[in-house]
Coordinates of C-alpha atoms and ligand atoms in Angstrom, one line a residue:
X1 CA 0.0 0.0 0.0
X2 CA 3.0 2.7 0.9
X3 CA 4.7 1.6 -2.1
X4 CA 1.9 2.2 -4.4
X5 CA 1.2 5.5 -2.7
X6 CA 4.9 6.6 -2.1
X7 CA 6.7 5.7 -5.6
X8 CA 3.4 4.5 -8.1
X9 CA 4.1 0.9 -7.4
X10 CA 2.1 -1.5 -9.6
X11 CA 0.6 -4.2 -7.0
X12 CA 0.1 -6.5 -9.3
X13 CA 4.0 -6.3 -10.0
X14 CA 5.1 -5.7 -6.4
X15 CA 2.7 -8.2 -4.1
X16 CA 3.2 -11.7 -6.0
X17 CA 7.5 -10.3 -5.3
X18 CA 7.1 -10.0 -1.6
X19 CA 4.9 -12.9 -1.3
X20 CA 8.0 -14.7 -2.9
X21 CA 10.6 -13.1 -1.2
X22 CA 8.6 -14.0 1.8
X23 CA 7.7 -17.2 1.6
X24 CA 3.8 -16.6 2.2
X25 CA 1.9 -18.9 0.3
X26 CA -1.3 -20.8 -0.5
X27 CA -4.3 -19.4 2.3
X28 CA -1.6 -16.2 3.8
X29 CA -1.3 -14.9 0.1
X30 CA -4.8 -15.5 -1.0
X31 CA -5.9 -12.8 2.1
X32 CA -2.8 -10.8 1.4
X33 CA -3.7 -10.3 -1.9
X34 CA -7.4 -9.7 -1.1
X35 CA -6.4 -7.3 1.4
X36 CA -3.7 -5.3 -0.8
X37 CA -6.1 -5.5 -4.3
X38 CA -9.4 -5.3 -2.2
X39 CA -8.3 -2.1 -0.6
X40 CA -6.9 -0.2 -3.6
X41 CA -10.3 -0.9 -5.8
X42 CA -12.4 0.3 -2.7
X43 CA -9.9 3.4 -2.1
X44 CA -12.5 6.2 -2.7
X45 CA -15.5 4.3 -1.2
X46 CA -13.0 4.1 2.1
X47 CA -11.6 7.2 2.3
X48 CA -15.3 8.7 2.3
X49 CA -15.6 6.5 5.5
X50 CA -13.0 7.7 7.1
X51 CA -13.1 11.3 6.5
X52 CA -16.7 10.9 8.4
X53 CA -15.3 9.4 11.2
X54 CA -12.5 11.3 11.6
X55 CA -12.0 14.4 13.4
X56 CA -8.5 14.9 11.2
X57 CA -6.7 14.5 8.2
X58 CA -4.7 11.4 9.0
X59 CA -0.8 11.1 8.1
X60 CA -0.7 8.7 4.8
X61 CA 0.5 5.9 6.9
X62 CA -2.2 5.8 9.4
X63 CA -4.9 6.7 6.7
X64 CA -3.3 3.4 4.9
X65 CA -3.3 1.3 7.6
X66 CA -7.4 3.0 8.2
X67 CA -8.1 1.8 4.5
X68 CA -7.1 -1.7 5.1
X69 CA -9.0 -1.6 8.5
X70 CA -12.0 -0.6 6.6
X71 CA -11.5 -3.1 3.3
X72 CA -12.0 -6.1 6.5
X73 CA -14.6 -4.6 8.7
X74 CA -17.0 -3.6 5.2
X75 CA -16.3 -6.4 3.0
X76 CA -14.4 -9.1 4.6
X77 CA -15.3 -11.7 6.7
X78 CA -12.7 -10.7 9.3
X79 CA -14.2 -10.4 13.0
X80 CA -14.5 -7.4 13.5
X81 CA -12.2 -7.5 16.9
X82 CA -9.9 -9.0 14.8
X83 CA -9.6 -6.4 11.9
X84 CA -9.9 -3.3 14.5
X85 CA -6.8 -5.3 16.9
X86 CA -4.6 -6.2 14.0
X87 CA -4.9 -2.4 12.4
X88 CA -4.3 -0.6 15.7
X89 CA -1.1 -3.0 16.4
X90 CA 0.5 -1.9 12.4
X91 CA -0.1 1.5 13.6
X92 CA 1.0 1.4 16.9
X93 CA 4.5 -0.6 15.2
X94 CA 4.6 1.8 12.4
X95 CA 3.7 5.2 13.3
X96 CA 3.1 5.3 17.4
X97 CA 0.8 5.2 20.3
X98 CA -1.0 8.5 19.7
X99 CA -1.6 7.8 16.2
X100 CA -3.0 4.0 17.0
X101 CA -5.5 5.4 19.6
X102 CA -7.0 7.6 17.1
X103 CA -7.1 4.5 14.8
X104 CA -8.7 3.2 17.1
X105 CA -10.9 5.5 17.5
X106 CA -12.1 5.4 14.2
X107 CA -12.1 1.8 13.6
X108 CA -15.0 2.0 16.3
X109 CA -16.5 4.0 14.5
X110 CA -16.1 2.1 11.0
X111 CA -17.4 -0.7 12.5
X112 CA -20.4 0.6 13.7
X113 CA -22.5 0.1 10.7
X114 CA -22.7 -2.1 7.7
X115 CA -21.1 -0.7 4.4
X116 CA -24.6 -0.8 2.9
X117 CA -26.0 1.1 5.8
X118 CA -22.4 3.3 5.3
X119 CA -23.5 4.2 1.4
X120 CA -26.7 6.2 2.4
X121 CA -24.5 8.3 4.3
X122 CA -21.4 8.8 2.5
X123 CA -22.5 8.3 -1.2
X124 CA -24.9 11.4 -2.9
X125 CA -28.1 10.8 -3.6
X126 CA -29.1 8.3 -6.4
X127 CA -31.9 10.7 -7.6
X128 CA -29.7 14.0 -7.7
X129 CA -26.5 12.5 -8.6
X130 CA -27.2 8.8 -10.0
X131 CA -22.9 9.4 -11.6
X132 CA -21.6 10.2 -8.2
X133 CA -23.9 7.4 -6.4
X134 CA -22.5 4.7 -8.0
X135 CA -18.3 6.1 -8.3
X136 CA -18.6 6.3 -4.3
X137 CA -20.9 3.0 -4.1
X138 CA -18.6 1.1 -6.7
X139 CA -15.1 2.4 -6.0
X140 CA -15.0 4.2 -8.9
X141 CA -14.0 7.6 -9.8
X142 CA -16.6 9.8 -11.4
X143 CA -15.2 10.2 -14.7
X144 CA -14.8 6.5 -15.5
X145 CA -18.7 6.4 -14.4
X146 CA -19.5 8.4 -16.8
X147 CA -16.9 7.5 -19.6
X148 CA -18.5 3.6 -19.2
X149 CA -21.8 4.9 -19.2
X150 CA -21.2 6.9 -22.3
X151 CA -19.9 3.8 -23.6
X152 CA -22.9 1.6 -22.7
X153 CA -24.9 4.2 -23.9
X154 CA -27.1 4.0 -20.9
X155 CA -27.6 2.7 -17.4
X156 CA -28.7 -0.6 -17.9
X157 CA -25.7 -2.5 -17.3
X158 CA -23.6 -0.1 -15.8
X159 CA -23.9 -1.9 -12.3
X160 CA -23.1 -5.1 -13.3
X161 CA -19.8 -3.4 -15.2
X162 CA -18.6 -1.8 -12.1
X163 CA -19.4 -4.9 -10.4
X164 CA -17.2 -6.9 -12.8
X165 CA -14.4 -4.6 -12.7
X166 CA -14.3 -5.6 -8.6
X167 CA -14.1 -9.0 -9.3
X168 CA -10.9 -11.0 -9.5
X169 CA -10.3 -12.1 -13.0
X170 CA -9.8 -15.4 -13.8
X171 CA -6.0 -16.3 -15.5
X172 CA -6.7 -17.0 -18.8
X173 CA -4.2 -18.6 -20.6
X174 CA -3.7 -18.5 -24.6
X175 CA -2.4 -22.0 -26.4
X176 CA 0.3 -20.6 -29.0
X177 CA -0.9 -22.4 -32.1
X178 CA 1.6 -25.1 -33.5
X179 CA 3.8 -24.5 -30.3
X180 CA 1.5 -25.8 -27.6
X181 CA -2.1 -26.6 -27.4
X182 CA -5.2 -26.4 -25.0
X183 CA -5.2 -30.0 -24.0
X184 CA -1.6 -29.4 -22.7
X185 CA -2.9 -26.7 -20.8
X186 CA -5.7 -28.7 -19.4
X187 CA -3.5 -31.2 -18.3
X188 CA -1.4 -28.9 -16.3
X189 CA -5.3 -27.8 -14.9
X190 CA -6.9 -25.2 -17.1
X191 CA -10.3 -25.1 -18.4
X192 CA -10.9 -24.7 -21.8
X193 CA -11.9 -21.1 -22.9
X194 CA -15.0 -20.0 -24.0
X195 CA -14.4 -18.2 -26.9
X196 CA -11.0 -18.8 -28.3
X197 CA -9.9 -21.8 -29.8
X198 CA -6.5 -21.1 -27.7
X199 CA -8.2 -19.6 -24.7
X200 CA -7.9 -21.6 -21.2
X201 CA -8.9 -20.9 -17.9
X202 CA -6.6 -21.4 -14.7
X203 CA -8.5 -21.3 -11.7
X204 CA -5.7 -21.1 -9.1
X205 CA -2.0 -21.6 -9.1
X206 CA 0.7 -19.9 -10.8
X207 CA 0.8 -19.7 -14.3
X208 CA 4.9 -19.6 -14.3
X209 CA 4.9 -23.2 -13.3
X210 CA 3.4 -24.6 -16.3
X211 CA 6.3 -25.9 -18.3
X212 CA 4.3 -24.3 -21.5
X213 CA 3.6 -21.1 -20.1
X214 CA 7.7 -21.4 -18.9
X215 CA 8.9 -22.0 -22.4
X216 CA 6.6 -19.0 -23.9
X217 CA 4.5 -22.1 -26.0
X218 CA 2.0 -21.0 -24.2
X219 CA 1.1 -17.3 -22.3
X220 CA -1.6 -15.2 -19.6
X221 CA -3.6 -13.5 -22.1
X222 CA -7.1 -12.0 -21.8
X223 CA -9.5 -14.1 -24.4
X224 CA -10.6 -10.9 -26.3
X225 CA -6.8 -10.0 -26.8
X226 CA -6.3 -13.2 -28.5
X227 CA -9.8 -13.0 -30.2
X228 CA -9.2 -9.4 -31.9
X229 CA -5.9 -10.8 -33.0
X230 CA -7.8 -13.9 -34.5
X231 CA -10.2 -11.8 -36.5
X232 CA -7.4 -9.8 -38.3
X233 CA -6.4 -13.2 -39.5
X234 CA -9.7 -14.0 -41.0
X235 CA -10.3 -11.2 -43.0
X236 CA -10.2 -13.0 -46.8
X237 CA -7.4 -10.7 -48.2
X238 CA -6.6 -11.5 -51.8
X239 CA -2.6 -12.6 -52.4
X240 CA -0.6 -15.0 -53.8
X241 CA 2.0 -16.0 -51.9
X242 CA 3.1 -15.3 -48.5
X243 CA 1.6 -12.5 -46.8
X244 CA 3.2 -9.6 -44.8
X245 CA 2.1 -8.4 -41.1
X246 CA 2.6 -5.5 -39.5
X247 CA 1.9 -5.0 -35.8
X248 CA 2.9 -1.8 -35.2
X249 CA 2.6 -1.2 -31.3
X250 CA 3.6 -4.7 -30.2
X251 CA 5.1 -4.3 -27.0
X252 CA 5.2 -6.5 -24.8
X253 CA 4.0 -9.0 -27.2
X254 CA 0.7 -10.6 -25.8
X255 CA -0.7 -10.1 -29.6
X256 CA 2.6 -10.5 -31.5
X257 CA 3.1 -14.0 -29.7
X258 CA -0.4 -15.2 -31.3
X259 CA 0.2 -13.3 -34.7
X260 CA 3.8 -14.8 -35.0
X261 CA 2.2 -18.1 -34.2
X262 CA -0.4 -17.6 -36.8
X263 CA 1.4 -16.2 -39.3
X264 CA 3.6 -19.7 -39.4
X265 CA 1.7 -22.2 -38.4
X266 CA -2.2 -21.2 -39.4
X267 CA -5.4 -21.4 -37.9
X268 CA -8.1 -24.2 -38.1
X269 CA -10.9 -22.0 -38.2
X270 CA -9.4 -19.3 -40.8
X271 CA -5.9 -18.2 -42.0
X272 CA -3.8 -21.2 -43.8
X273 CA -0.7 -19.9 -42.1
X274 CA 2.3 -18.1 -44.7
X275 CA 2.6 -15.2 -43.5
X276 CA 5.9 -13.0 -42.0
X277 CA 5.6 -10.7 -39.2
X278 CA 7.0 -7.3 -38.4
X279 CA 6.5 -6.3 -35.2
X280 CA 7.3 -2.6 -34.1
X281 CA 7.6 -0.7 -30.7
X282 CA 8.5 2.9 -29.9
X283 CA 10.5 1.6 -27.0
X284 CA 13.4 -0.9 -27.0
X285 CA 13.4 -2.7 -23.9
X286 CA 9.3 -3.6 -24.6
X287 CA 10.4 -4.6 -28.5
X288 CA 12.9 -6.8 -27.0
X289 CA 9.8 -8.4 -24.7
X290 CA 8.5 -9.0 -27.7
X291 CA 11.5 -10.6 -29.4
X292 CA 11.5 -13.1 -26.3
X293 CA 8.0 -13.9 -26.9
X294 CA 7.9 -14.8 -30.6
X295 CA 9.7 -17.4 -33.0
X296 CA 9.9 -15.9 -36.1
X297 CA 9.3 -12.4 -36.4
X298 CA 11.0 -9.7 -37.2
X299 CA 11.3 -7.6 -34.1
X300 CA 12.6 -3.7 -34.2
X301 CA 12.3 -0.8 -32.5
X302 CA 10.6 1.8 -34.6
X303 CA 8.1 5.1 -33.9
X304 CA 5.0 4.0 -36.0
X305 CA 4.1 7.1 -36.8
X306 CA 7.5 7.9 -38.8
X307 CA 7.7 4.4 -40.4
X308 CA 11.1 2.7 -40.9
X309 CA 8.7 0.7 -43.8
X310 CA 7.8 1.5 -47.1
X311 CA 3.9 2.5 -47.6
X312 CA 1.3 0.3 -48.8
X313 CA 3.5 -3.0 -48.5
X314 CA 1.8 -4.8 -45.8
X315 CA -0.9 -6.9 -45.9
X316 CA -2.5 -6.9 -42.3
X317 CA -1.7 -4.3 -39.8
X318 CA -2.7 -4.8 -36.0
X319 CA -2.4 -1.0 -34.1
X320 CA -2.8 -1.8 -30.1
X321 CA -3.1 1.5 -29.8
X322 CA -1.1 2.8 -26.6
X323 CA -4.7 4.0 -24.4
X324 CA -6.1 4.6 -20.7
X325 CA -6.3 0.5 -20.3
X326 CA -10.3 1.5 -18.9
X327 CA -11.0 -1.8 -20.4
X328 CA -8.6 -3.9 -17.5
X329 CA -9.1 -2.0 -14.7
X330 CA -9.6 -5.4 -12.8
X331 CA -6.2 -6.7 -13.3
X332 CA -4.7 -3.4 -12.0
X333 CA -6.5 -3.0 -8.0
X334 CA -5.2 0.9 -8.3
X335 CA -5.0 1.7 -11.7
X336 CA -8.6 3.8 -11.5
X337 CA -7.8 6.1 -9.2
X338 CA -4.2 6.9 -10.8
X339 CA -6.2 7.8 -14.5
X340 CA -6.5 11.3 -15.1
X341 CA -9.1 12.4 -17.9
X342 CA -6.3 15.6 -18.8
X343 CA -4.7 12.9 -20.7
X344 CA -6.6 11.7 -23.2
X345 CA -6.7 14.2 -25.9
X346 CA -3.1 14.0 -26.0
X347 CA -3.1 10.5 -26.1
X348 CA -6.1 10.6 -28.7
X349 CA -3.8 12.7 -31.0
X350 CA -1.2 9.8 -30.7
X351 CA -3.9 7.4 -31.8
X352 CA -4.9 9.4 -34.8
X353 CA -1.4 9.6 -36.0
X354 CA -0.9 5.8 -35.3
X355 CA -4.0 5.1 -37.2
X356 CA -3.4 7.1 -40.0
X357 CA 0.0 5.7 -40.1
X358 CA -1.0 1.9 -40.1
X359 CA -3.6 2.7 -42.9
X360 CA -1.0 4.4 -45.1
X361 CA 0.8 1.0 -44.0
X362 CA -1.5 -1.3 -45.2
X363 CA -1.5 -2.0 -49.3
X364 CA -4.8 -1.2 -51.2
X365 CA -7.1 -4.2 -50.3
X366 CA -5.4 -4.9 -47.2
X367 CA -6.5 -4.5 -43.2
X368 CA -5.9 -2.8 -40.8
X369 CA -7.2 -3.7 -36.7
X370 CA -7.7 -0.9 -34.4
X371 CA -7.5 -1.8 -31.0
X372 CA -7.8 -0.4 -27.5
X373 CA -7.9 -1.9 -24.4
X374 CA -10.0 1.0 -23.2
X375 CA -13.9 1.3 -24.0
X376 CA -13.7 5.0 -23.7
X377 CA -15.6 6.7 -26.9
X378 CA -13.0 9.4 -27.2
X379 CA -10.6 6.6 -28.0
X380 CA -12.7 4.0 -30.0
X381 CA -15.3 5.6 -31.6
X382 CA -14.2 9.6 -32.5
X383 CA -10.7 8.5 -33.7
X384 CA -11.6 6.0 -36.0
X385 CA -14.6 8.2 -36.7
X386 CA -12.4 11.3 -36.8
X387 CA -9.8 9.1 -39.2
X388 CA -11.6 6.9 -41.7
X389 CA -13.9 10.3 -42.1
X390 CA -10.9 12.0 -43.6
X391 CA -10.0 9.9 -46.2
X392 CA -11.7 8.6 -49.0
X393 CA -9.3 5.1 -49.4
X394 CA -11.0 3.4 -46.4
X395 CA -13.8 1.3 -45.9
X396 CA -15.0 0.1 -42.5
X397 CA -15.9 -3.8 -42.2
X398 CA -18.3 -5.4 -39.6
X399 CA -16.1 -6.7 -37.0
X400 CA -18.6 -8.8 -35.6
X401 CA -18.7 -11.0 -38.8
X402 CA -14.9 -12.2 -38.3
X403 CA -16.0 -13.2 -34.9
X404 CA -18.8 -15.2 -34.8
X405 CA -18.7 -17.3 -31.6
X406 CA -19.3 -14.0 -29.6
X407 CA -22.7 -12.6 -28.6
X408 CA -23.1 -9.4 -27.2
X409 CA -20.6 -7.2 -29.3
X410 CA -22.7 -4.2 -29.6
X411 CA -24.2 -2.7 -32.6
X412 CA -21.3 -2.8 -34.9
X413 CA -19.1 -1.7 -37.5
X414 CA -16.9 -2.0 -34.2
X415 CA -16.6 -5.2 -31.7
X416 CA -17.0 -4.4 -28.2
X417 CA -16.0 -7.0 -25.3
X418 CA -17.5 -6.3 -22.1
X419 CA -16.3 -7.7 -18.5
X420 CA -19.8 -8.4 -17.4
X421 CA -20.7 -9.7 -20.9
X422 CA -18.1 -11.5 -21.7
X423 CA -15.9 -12.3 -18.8
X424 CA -12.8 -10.3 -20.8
X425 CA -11.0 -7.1 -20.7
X426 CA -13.1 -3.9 -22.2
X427 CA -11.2 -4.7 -25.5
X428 CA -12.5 -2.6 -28.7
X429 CA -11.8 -3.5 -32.4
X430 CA -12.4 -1.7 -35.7
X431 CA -11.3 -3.8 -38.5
X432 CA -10.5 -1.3 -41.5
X433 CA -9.9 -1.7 -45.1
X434 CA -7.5 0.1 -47.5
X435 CA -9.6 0.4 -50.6
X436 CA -8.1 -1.3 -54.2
Ligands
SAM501 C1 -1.4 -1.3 -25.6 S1 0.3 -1.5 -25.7 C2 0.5 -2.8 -26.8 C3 0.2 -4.2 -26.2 C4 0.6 -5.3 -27.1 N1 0.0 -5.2 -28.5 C5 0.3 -6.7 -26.6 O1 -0.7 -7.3 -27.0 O2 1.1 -7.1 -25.7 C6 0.9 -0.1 -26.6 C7 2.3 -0.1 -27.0 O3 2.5 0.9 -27.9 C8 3.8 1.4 -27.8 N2 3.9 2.7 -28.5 C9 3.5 3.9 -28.0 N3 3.8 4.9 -28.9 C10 4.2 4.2 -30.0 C11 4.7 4.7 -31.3 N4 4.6 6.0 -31.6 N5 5.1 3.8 -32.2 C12 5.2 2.4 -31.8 N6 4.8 2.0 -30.6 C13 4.3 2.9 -29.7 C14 4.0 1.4 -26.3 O4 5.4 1.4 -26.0 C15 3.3 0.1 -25.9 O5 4.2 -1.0 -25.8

């Protein structure tokens, strides 16, 4: 929690390291990580708590050591005794005496009602402020209430999002094609996926110790990043001979691993396989993840927006567009509340450039994929919108067609996955092609 506060620590990074380096294992890091992860998704429900039963700001290690307090009095099932005892000890062993009787103080106080009883008081009123209800009821900040609502294009589902965005994901782990395969996976205890033909499901355990997952054959990968991958390969593209790929933002090379795999090997349910892939990214030491991840591609570190290709020579371009990562706010517990709307117009100026960079890419009659991991309109939507409508030499394709064993994509052109829907990231894809 300090580390995340203090120097922008990713907990997903930091916590599986110290449970390592610690040696705290099966039931001691399941609560750990429920009580690190649990607390920074409920942060802003919390601190509301607090502030109300507080008399004063508290330093940032007491109001830490308050948050976790409150994550196992509202939504644990920690006695209460128990949560209120171990709190007031970390305080009293970090900070002091002083600052552990007024933890205790408000502990008391915390644990003096239920968090649904809490809400009423601490949340604004659903009729006057349905937005700033559900951010303080849901842990969410405003803005991405309203971004998903926007999004959603209404209220309908927009509990069952923030719910899903609270829940732990499952591991889903993607079958490189030709190098390993789902029944390996299974036998090392995955469930098969239920979308992708590569997509498996590991309920518990560490992914590293599966020998495929060790030896890159096999990889964690959400199932709608493998799926948007897969429906750039099944666009019919007419050429004889082998085929050139381009994915232009392929750091750390979740997609490239599955395109590379692709590319040589084929896929059942679409692409023959005969196919060489580029793979590009602004930064070396993320195009050198890549280079560890795939076989055959050729890897370099390039700014996609001043090529080091020639125009109009590739056949398939993916562009995982760099974005706000709305859409996996569940794998990253604090991620929401370090966002900051001021960003996105510069980063939706990068995404125009990339875009119009990857169709100028792409040969007339080729594809190109637009993807974000973010279901934000201002960086689905209005840049492809903004793009495609400033050139005549693009047509926009169904993306729903190229993926047909998914329900519940939205309205189309684009493909939109959905947490609650589909039990993936918020991925979006626009599949785009350069006219002959
Ligand atoms: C959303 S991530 C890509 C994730 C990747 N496709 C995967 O599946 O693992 C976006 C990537 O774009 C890269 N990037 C940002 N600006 C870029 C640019 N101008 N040219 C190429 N890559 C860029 C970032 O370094 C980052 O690795």
């Amino acid at each position: 929690m300090r580390a995340v506060d203090e120097r922008d620590a990713y907990a997903n990074l930091l916590l599986p390291r110290l449970l390592r380096e610690r040696g705290i294992k099966g039931r001691d890091a399941a609560l750990a990580t429920e009580l690190a992860y649990g607390t920074l998704r409920g942060l802003g429900t919390y601190d509301a708590i607090i502030e109300m039963c507080s008399d004063r700001t508290p330093d940032p290690d007491v109001r830490d050591a308050l948050r976790l307090g409150a994550h196992q009095l509202l939504r644990m099932r920690v006695p209460p005794h128990a949560a209120v005892g171990t709190t007031v000890d970390l305080v009293r062993l970090r900070v002091g005496p002083g600052a552990a009787k007024f933890a205790n103080a408000v502990l008391r106080k915390i644990a003096s009602r239920a968090l649904e009883d809490w809400l009423p008081i601490v949340a604004p009123d659903a009729a006057d402020d349905p937005v700033g209800h559900l951010a303080v009821s849901y842990g969410h900040p405003r803005w991405i209430v309203s971004a998903f609502r926007d999004a959603l294009g209404g209220d309908d589902e927009l509990t069952d999002l923030l719910d899903a965005d609270n829940a732990r994901p499952l591991v889903t782990l993607v079958a490189r094609p030709g190098r390993s395969s789902v029944k390996e996976l299974e036998d090392a205890g995955a469930i098969p996926g239920r979308y992708s033909p590569y997509a498996a499901y590991l309920p518990e355990g560490d992914p590293g110790r599966i020998d495929a997952v060790a030896g890159t054959r096999a990889a964690v990968q959400d199932e709608a990043s493998q799926l948007v991958a897969l429906a750039l390969t099944r666009v019919p593209v007419q050429r004889e001979g082998e085929e050139l790929w381009l994915d232009m933002c392929a750091g750390p090379g979740g997609k490239a691993g599955l395109l590379d795999a692709v590319a040589t090997h084929g896929d059942p349910s679409g692409f023959p396989g005969g196919a060489r892939l580029v793979a590009a990214d602004v930064q070396y030491h993320r195009a050198r993840l890549v280079w560890q991840t795939t076989r055959h591609a050729s890897v370099v570190t390039a700014d996609g927006t001043e090529p080091a290709w020639r125009p109009g020579v590739f056949d398939r371009v993916m562009l995982d567009a760099p974005c706000t990562g709305l859409g996996a706010l569940r794998r990253r517990p604090e991620a929401r509340w370090r966002r900051d709307p001021s960003g996105i117009a510069e980063l939706g100026r990068l995404q125009r450039r990339l875009l119009g960079a990857a169709l100028d890419a792409v040969r007339p009659g080729g594809v190109v994929a637009y993807v974000t991991c973010s279901p934000h309109l201002a960086e689905t939507r209005v840049v492809v919108g903004d793009v495609t409508g400033r050139r005549d030499d693009v047509e926009q394709l169904d993306a729903r067609d190229y993926l047909p064993e998914v329900d519940g994509l939205g309205d189309g052109p684009y493909a939109q996955f959905w947490p609650h829907r589909h039990g993936t990231d918020a991925m979006f894809l626009a599949l785009l092609r350069r006219r002959s």
